[in-house]
mmCIF file of C-alpha atoms and ligand atoms in Angstrom:
data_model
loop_
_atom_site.group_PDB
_atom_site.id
_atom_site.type_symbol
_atom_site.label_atom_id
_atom_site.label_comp_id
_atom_site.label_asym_id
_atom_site.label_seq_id
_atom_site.Cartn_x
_atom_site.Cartn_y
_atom_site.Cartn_z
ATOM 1 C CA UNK A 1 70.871 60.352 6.518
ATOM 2 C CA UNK A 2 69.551 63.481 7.691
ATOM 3 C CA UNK A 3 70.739 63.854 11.564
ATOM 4 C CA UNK A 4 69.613 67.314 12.491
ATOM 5 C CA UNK A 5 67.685 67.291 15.392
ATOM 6 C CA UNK A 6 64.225 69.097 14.711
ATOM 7 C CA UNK A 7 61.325 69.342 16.859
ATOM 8 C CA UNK A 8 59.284 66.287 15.454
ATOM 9 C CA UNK A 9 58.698 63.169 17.961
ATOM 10 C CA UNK A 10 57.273 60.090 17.463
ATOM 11 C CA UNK A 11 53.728 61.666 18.271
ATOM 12 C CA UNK A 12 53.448 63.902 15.539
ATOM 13 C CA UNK A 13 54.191 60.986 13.196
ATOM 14 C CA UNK A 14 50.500 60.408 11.383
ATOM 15 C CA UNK A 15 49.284 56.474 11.305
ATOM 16 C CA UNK A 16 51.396 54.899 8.595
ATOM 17 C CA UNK A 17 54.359 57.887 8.888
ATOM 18 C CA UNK A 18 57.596 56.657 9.214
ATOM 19 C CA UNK A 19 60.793 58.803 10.643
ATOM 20 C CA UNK A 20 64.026 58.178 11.644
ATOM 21 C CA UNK A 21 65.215 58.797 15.771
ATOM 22 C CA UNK A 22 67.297 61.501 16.079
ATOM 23 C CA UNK A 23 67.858 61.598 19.421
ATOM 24 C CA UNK A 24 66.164 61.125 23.281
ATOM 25 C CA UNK A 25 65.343 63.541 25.855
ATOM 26 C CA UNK A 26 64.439 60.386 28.315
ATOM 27 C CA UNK A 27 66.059 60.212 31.300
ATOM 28 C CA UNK A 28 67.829 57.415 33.922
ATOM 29 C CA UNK A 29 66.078 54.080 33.879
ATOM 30 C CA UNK A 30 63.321 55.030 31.235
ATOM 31 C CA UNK A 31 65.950 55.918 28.647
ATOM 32 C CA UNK A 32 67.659 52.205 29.110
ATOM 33 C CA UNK A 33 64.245 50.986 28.582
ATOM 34 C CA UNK A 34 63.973 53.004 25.151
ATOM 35 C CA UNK A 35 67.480 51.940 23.496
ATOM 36 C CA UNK A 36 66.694 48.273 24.720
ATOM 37 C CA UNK A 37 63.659 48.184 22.943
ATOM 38 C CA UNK A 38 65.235 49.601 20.071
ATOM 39 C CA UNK A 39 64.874 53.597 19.544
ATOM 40 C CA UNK A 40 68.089 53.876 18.915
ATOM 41 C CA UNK A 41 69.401 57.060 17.154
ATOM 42 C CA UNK A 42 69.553 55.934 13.243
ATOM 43 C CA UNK A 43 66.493 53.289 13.342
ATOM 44 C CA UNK A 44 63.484 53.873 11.603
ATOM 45 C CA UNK A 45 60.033 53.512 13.424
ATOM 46 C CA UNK A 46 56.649 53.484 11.815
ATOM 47 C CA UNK A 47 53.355 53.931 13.266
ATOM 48 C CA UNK A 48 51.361 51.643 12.760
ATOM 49 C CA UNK A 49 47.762 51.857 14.941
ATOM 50 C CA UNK A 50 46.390 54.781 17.079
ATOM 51 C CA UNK A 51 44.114 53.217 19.889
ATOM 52 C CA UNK A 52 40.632 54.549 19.559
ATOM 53 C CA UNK A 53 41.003 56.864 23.031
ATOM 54 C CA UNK A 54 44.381 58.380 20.658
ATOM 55 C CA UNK A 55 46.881 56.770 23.550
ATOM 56 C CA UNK A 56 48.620 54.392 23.591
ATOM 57 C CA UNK A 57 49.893 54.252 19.645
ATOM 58 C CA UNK A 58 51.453 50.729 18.325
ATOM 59 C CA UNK A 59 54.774 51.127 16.474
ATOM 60 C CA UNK A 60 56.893 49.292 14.406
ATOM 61 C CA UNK A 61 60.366 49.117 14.712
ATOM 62 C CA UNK A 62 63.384 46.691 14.455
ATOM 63 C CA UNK A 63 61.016 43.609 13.268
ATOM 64 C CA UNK A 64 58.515 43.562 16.112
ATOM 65 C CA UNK A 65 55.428 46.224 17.340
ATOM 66 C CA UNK A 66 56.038 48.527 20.730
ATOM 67 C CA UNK A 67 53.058 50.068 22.357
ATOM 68 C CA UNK A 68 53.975 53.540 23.982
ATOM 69 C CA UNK A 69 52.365 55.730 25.780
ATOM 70 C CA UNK A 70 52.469 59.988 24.310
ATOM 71 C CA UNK A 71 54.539 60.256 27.594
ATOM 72 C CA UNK A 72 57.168 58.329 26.396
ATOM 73 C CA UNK A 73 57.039 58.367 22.853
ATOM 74 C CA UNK A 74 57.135 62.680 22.917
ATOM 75 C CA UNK A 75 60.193 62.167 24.327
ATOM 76 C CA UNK A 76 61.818 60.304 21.037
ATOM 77 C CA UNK A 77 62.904 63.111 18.249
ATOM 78 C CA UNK A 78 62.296 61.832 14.869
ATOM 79 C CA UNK A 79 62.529 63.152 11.621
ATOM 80 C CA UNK A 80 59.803 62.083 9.347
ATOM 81 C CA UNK A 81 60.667 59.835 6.113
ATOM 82 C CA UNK B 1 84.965 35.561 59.764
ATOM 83 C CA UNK B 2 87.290 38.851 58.048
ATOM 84 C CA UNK B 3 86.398 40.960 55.430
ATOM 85 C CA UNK B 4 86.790 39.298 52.421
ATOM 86 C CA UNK B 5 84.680 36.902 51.117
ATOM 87 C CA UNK B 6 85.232 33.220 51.719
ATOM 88 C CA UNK B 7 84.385 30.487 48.900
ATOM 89 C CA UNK B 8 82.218 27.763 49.874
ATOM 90 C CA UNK B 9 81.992 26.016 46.978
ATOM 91 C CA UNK B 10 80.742 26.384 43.272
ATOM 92 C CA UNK B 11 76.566 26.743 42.763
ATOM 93 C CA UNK B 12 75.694 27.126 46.673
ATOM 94 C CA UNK B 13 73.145 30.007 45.860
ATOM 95 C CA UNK B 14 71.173 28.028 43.099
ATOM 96 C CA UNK B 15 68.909 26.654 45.645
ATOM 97 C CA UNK B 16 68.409 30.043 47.079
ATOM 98 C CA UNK B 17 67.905 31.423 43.967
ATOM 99 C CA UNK B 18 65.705 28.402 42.506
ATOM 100 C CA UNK B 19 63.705 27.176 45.497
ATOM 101 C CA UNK B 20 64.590 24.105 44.242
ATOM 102 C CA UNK B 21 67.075 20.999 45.213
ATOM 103 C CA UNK B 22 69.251 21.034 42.380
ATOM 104 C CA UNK B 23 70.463 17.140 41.377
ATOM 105 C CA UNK B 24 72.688 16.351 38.314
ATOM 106 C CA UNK B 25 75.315 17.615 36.449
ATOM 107 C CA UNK B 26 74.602 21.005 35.182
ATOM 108 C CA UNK B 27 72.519 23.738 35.490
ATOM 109 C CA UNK B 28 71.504 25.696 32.481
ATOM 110 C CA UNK B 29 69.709 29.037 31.864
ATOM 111 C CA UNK B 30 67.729 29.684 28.752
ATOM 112 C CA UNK B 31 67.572 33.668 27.937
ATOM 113 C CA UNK B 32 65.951 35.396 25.555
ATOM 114 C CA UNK B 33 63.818 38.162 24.158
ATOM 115 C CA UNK B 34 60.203 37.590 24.495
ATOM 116 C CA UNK B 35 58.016 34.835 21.997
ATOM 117 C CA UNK B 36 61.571 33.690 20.793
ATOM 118 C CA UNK B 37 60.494 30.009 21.424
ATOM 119 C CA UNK B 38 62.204 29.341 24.849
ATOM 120 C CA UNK B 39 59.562 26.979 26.261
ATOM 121 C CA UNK B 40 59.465 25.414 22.665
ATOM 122 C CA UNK B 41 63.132 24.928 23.117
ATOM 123 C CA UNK B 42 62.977 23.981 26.846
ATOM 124 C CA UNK B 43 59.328 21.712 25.901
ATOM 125 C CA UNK B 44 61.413 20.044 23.589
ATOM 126 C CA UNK B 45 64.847 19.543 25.649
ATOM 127 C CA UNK B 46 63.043 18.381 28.422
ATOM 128 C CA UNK B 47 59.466 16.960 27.681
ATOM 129 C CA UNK B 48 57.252 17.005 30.425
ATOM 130 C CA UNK B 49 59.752 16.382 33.431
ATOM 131 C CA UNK B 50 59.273 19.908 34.664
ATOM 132 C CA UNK B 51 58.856 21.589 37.488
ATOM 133 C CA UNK B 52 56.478 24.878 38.377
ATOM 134 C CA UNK B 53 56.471 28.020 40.434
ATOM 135 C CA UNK B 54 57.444 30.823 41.454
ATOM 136 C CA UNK B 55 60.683 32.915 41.712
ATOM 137 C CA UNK B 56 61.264 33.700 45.549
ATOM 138 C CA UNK B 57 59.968 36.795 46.648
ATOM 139 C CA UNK B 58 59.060 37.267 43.102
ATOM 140 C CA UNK B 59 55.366 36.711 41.492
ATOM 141 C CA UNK B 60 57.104 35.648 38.043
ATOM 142 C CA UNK B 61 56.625 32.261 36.964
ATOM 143 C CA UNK B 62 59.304 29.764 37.117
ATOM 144 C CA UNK B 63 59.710 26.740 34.911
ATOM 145 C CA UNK B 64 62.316 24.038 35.866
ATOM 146 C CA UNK B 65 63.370 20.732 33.778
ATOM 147 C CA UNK B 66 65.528 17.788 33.465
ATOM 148 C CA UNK B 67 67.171 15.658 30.873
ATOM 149 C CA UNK B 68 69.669 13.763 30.059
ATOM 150 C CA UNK B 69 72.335 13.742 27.428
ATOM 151 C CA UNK B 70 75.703 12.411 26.481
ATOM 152 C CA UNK B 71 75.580 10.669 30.454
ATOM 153 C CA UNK B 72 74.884 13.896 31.757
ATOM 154 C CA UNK B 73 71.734 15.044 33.916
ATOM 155 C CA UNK B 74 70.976 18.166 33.334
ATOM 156 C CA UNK B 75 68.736 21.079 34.965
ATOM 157 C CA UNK B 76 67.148 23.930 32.653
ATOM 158 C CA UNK B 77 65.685 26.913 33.945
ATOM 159 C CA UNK B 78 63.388 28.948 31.620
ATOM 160 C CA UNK B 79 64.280 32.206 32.524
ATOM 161 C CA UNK B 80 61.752 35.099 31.907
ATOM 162 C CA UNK B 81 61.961 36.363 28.547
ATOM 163 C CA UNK B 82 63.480 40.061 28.377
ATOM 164 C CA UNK B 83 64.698 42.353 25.631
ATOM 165 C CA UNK B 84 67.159 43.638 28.649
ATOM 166 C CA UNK B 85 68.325 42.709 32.089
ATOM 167 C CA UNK B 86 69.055 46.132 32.944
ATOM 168 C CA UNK B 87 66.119 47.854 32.370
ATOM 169 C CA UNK B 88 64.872 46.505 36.053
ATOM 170 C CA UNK B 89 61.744 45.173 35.652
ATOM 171 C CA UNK B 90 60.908 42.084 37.962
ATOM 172 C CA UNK B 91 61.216 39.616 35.238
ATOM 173 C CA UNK B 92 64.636 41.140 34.146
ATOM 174 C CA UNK B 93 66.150 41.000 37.850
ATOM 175 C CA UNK B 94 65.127 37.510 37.816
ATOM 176 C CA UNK B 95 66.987 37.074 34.938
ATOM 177 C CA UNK B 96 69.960 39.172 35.547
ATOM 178 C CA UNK B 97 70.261 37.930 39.466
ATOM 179 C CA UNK B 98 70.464 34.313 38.144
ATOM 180 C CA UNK B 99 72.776 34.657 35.312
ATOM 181 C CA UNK B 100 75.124 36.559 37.221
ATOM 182 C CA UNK B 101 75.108 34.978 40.866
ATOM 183 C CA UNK B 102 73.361 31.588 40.600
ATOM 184 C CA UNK B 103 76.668 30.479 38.404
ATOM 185 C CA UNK B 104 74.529 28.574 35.600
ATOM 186 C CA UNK B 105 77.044 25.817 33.604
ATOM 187 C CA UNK B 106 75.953 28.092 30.546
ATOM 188 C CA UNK B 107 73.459 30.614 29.670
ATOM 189 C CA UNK B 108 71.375 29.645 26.420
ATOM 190 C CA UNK B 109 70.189 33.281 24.420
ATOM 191 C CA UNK B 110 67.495 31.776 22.036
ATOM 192 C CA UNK B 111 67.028 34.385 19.354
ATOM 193 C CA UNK B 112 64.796 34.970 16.673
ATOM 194 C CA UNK B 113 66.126 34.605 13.217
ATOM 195 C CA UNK B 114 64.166 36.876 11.253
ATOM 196 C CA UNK B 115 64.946 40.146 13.778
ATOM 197 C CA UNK B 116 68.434 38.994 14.421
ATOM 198 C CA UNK B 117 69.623 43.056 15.076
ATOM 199 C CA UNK B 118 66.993 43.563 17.838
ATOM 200 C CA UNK B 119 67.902 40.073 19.793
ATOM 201 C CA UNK B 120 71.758 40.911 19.434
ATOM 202 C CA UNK B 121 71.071 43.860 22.061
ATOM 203 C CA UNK B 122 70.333 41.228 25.006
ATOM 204 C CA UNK B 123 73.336 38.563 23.824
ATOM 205 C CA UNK B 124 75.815 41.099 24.140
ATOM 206 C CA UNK B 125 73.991 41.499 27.886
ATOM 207 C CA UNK B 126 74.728 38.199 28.812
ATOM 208 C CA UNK B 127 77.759 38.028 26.979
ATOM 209 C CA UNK B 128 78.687 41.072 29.339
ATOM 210 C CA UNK B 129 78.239 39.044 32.834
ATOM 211 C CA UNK B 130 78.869 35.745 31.459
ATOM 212 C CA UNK B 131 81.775 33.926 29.129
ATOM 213 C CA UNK B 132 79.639 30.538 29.149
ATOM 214 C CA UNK B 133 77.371 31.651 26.375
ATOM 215 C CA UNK B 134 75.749 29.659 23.684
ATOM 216 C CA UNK B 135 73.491 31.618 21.382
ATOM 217 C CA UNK B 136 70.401 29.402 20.182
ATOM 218 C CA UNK B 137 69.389 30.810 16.726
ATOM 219 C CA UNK B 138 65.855 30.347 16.656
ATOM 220 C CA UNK B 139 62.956 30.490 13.846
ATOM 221 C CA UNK B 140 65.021 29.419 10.816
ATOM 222 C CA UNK B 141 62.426 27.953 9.315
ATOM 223 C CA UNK B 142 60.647 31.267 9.337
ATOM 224 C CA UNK B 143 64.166 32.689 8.380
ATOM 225 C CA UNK B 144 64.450 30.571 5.090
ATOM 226 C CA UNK B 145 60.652 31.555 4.285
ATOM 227 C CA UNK B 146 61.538 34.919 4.592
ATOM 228 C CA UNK B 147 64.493 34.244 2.075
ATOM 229 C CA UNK B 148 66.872 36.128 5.412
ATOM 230 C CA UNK B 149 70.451 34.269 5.089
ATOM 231 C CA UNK B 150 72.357 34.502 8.187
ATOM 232 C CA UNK B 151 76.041 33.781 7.879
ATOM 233 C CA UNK B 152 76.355 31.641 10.504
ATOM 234 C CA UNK B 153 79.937 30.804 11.246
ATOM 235 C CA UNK B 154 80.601 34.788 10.848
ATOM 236 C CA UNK B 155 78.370 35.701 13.601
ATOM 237 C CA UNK B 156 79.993 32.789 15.562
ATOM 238 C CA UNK B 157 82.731 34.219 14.812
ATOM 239 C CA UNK B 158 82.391 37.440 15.831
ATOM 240 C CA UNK B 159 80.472 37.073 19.314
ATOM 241 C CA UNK B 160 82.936 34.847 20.032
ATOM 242 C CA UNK B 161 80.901 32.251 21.470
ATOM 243 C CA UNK B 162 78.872 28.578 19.507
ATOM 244 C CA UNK B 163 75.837 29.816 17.122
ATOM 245 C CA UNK B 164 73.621 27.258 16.714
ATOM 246 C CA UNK B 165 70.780 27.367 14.372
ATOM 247 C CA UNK B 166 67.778 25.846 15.165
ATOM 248 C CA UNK B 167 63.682 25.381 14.468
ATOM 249 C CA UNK B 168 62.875 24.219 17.443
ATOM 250 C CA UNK B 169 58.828 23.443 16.524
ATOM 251 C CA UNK B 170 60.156 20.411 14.362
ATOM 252 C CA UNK B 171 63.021 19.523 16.281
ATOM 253 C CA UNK B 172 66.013 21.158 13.892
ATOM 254 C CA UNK B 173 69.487 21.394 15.655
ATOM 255 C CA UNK B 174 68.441 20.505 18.841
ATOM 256 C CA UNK B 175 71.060 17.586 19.123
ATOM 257 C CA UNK B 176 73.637 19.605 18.327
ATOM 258 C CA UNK B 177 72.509 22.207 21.165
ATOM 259 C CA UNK B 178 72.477 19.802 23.126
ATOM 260 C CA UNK B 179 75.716 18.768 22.168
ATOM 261 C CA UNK B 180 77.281 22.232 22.981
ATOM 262 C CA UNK B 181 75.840 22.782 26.212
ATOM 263 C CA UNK B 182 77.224 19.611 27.260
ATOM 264 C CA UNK B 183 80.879 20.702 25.678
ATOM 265 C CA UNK B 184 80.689 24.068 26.560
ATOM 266 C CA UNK B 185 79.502 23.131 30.498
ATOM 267 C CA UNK B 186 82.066 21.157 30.534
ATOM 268 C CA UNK B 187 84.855 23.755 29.556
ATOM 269 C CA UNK B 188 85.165 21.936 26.312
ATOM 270 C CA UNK B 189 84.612 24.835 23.985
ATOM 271 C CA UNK B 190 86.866 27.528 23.235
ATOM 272 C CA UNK B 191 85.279 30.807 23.945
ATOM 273 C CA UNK B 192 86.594 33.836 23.279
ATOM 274 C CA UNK B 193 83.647 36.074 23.812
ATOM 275 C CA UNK B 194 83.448 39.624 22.332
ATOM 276 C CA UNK B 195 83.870 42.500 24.932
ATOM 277 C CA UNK B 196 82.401 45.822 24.801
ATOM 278 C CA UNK B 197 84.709 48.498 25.138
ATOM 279 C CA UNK B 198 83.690 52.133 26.334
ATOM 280 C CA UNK B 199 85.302 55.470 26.797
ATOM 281 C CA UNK B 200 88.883 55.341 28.201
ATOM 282 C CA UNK B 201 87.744 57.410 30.985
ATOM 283 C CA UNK B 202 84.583 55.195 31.131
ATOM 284 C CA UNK B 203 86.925 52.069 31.241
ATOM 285 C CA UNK B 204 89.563 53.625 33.646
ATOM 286 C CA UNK B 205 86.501 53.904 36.176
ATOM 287 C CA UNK B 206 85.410 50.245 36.021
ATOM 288 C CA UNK B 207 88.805 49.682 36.536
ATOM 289 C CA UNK B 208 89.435 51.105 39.701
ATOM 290 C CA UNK B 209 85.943 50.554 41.240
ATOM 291 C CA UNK B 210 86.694 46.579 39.878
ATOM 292 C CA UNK B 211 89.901 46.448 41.901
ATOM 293 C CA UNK B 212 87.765 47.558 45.266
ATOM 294 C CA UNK B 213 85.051 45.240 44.756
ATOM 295 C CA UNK B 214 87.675 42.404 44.332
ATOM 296 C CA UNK B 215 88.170 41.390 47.850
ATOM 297 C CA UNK B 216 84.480 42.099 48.543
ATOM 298 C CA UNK B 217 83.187 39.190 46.083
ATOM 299 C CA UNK B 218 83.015 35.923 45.355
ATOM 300 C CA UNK B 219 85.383 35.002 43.121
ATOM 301 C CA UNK B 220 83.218 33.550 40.145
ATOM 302 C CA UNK B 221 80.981 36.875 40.240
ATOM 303 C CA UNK B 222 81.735 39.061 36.923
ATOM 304 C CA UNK B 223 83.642 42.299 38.646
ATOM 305 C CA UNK B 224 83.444 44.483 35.793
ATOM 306 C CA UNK B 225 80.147 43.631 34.944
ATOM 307 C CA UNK B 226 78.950 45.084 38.737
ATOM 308 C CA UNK B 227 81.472 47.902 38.703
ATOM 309 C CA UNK B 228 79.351 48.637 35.014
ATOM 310 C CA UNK B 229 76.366 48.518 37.142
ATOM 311 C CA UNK B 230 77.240 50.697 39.987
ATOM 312 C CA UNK B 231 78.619 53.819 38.049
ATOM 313 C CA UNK B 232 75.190 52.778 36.340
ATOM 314 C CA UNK B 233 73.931 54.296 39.264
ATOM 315 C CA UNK B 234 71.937 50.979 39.489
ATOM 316 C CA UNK B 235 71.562 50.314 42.883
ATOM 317 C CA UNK B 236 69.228 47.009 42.828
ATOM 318 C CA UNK B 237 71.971 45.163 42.033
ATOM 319 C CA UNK B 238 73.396 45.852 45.377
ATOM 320 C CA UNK B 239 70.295 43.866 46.764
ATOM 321 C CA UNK B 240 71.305 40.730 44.608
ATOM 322 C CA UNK B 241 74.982 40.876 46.073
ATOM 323 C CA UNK B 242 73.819 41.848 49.591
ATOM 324 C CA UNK B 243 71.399 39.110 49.561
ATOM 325 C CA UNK B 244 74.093 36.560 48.105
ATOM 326 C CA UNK B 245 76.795 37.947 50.288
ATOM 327 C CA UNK B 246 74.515 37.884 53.771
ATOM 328 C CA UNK B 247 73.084 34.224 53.033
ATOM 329 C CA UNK B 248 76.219 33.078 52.551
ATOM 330 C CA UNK B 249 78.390 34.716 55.669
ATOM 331 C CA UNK B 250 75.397 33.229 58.002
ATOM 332 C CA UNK B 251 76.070 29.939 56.401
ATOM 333 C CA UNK B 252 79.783 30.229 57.387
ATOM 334 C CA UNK B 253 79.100 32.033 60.724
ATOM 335 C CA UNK B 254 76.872 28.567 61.723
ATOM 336 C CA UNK B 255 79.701 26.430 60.048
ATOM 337 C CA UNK B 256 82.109 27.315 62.072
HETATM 338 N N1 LIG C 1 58.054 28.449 12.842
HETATM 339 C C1 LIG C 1 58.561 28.295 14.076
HETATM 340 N N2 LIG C 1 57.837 28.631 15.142
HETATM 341 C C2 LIG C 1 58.367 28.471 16.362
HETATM 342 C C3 LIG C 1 59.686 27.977 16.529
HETATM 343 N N3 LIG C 1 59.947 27.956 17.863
HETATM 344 C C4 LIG C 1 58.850 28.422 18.489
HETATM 345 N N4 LIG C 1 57.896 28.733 17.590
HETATM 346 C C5 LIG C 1 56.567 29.298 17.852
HETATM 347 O O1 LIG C 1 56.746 30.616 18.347
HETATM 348 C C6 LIG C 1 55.735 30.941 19.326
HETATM 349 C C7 LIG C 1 56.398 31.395 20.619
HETATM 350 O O2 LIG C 1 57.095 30.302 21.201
HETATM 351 P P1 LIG C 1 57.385 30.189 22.759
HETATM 352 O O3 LIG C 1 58.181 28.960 22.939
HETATM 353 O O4 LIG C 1 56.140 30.308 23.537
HETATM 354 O O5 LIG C 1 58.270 31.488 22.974
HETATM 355 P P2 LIG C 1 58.849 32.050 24.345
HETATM 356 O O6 LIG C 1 60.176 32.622 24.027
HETATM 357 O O7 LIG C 1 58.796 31.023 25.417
HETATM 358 O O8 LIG C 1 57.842 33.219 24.657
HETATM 359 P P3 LIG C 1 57.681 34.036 26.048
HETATM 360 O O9 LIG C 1 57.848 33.058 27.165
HETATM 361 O O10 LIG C 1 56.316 34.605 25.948
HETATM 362 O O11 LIG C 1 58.731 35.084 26.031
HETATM 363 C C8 LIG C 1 54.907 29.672 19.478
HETATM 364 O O12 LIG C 1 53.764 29.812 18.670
HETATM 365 C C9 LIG C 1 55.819 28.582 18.944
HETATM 366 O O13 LIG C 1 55.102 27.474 18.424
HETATM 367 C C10 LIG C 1 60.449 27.620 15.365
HETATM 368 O O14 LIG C 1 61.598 27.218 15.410
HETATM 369 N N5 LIG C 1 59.828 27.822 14.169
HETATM 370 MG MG1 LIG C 2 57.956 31.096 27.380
#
């Protein structure tokens, strides 16, 4: 698995992208919220569905869908798959 | 009245905790991760003998039951369902605050078969404030349809605590649940729950920080589990002692 951390986050992923989480640049009681919903360095997230104003975007990850917001999900480093 | 906390006597904060006079037995908590099938589980365990309302102070709903099994009257609380109890949303300090200081008989963690890796992160939670543990493995039907074979005595094996795999929409394994609450309330059941273990300078920490909190607590409350939470920096579970610790000095300032 390729573990370099580039500049790619969840937002630039296109609908039906997938990538891998490299890493998080959330902070304190946001970034518990991240790794207990699952965006955990290693786990593979897909997007799945852009709402028609662009935010928030529905992805898929660890067997169930997560709506985030662009403020949270620029946060999570991906590389794309 | 010194210092130190005085005992008076095992489950005196459910009521607070519940709003609710608590008859019977037991007291059980069913956990879990959200649309796992706890109200199927707690529909089915307790038909419609239930209760309705809300946590105190809290505008999250709270759903209380009865049964009886094996000669034994038992309460069920549905507890809010969470992928985390430390994330500190209301519905997770409802959860966390009664697992850890309402002293439930054992803490039920229904969890969905078919994502078994993503439901793992909140059983290791509970397993962390709590040794009285029975993991209810939900959705096998949908498990089996999905051809997903869970080694079931491994995982038992491993967590340290009873695994037992249910379907709870047609009833499957919910005798033997039963069952295991009842043996595992009742100190019946081996458990020899796994334990997370951090950094050694991590652990040397929760150590020291335990060993000042001793005298401060009640003896059944978990005190590596709120050192964790402290060098967490997570300061609302200073409210949930506080409020346990205050209600319960008051009680023993009027007693005697
Ligand atoms: N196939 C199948 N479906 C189930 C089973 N248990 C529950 N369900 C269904 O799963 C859905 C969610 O069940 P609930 O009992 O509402 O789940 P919950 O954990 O209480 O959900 P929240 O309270 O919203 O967190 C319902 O449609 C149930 O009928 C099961 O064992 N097998
Ligand atoms: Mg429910």
């Amino acid at each position: 698995m390729n573990t370099m951390i580039g500049n790619d986050t969840l937002v630039s992923l296109g609908v039906g992208q997938r990538g891998v989480v490299t890493a998080l640049a959330t902070e304190g009681i946001g970034r518990r919220r991240m790794l207990d919903l699952g965006f955990i360095p290693g786990t593979i997230v897909e997007s799945v569905r852009r709402s028609p104003a662009g935010d928030p975007t529905a992805y898929f990850i660890r067997g169930v869908m997560i709506a985030l917001r662009s403020e949270e999900s620029s946060k999570i480093f991906v590389n794309p798959v | 009245m010194g210092l130190t906390y005085q005992s008076s006597g095992k489950g005196a904060l459910r009521e607070d905790y519940l709003n609710y006079n608590v008859k019977g037995d037991y007291v059980i908590a069913l956990a879990g991760n959200p649309n796992t099938g706890k109200s199927t589980v707690f529909n089915a365990l307790t038909g419609l003998k239930q209760h309705t309302g809300n946590w105190p102070g809290k505008t999250v709903v709270q759903a209380l039951g009865n049964y009886k099994h094996g000669q034994k009257q038992i309460t069920l609380v549905d507890l809010p369902g969470t992928y985390s109890l430390l994330a500190n949303s209301p519905e997770e300090q409802v959860a966390r605050d009664f697992i850890c200081f309402a002293e439930p008989d054992a803490t039920v963690v229904v969890v969905d078969a078919t994502c078994l890796e993503r439901n793992l992160n909140l059983v290791l939670q509970v397993l962390e404030i709590t040794h009285k543990t029975i993991v209810c493995l939900n959705l096998m039907d949908e498990a089996r349809r999905k051809k997903i074979r869970i080694d079931v005595p491994a995982l038992a094996n491993q967590l340290g605590v009873p695994v037992i795999p249910t379907a709870a929409r047609n009833g499957e394994g919910l005798t033997l649940l039963k069952d295991t609450i009842n043996s595992v309330a009742a100190d019946k059941t081996e458990l020899t729950p796994m334990r997370l273990i951090y950094d050694a300078s991590l652990e040397v920490a929760i150590r020291e920080l335990a060993e000042e909190l001793d005298p401060l607590l009640p003896p059944q409350i978990n005190r590596r589990w709120i050192a964790l939470r402290l060098i967490d920096g997570d300061y609302t579970v200073i409210d949930g002692i506080r409020k346990f610790l205050e209600k319960k000095m008051v009680k023993e300032v009027f007693a005697s």
